[in-house]
Amino acid sequence: AQTVTQSQPEMSVQEAETVTLSCTYDTSENNYYLFWYKQPPSRQMILVIRQEAYKQQNATENRFSVNFQKAAKSFSLKISDSQLGDTAMYFCAFMKPDYNAGNMLTFGGGTRLMVKP
Amino acid sequence: NAGVTQTPKFQVLKTGQSMTLQCAQDMNHEYMSWYRQDPGMGLRLIHYSVGAGITDQGEVPNGYNVSRSTTEDFPLRLLSAAPSQTSVYFCASSYRRTGGYEQYFGPGTRLTVT
């Protein structure tokens, strides 16, 4: 079974600065996907960014980028130019593609990020 | 498209009561699932379905029952509510085919069992 660990329960950052959220995972699989989801106070789960394990290039989506270290099983999220709207809970998630098992997600415990003005 | 909808948004139950959390999606997704969210534990998979008539257990299935008679609907039944089932429940759906593997989540149901 896969496990996902987020070692930072809470973090804060000043508006316009950069912050990095950590995530490590444990798996024996070679083909898998990693995700970061954002959960603002509205409770809605929003996909921020995804990374395919077979791709060496780190994924980037506007101000969000990842540092994917496959050998170290590390998948950190960097938020640049932090905005007040980035205040949310962030979840790291792992998925092994398996059509018979519904491609389900294994989540970390989450990191609560507060962006301060 | 409404996406993934869940009802109710909030619910309070007494210990021993039963209820059904409703989930529906209008995107013709093959896969549907239920997660519960507890502080410090992220989201954990309760049950999932890979298509109409097919369901299976996830990580924390005890005390819950599901069925999937149509592609659109995937209700979650609490058979005899317990305080340990106080949580936020999310329904999610996704396509079977490759490409992205994005899960689409409903708005969640906050359940309190007293």
Short mmCIF file of C-alpha atoms in Angstrom, two decimals, chain A residues 33 35 37 39 42-47 50 89 91 95 97-110, chain B residues 9-10 31 33 35 37 40-43 45 48 50 88 90 95-96 98 100-103 105-110:
data_model
loop_
_atom_site.label_atom_id
_atom_site.label_comp_id
_atom_site.label_asym_id
_atom_site.label_seq_id
_atom_site.Cartn_x
_atom_site.Cartn_y
_atom_site.Cartn_z
CA TYR A 33 0.80 10.13 -10.78
CA PHE A 35 -1.22 15.63 -7.42
CA TYR A 37 -5.12 19.70 -4.36
CA GLN A 39 -9.07 23.21 -0.32
CA SER A 42 -15.34 26.92 0.96
CA ARG A 43 -14.33 23.23 1.34
CA GLN A 44 -14.23 22.66 -2.42
CA MET A 45 -11.36 20.43 -3.60
CA ILE A 46 -9.47 22.08 -6.48
CA LEU A 47 -6.74 20.43 -8.53
CA ARG A 50 -0.25 17.05 -11.45
CA MET A 89 -5.45 23.57 3.05
CA PHE A 91 -3.21 18.07 0.03
CA MET A 95 -2.43 7.57 -7.69
CA PRO A 97 -3.36 3.92 -12.62
CA ASP A 98 -5.49 0.80 -12.27
CA TYR A 99 -8.62 0.54 -14.37
CA ASN A 100 -9.99 -2.25 -12.22
CA ALA A 101 -9.47 -0.27 -9.02
CA GLY A 102 -10.91 3.02 -10.22
CA ASN A 103 -7.69 5.07 -10.20
CA MET A 104 -8.27 6.05 -6.59
CA LEU A 105 -6.22 8.60 -4.67
CA THR A 106 -4.15 8.21 -1.50
CA PHE A 107 -3.90 11.53 0.33
CA GLY A 108 -1.45 13.04 2.77
CA GLY A 109 -2.65 14.65 5.98
CA GLY A 110 -2.59 18.16 4.55
CA LYS B 9 -24.57 19.96 2.83
CA PHE B 10 -24.96 19.58 6.59
CA TYR B 31 -15.64 5.99 -11.81
CA SER B 33 -16.00 7.23 -5.04
CA TYR B 35 -13.95 9.81 0.81
CA GLN B 37 -11.98 13.90 5.65
CA GLY B 40 -4.72 15.55 10.25
CA MET B 41 -5.63 12.46 8.21
CA GLY B 42 -6.42 13.95 4.84
CA LEU B 43 -9.07 12.18 2.80
CA LEU B 45 -11.34 6.24 0.62
CA TYR B 48 -15.64 3.19 -4.91
CA VAL B 50 -15.83 1.46 -11.56
CA VAL B 88 -16.80 15.65 6.18
CA PHE B 90 -16.75 13.95 -0.29
CA TYR B 95 -13.20 9.22 -16.43
CA ARG B 96 -11.90 5.72 -16.98
CA THR B 98 -6.29 7.80 -19.83
CA GLY B 100 -5.07 13.56 -16.72
CA TYR B 101 -6.77 11.25 -14.25
CA GLU B 102 -8.36 14.28 -12.62
CA GLN B 103 -10.91 13.53 -9.91
CA PHE B 105 -15.10 16.47 -6.22
CA GLY B 106 -18.50 17.45 -4.90
CA PRO B 107 -18.89 20.25 -2.33
CA GLY B 108 -18.91 17.86 0.62
CA THR B 109 -21.35 16.98 3.41
CA ARG B 110 -20.51 17.83 7.02
#
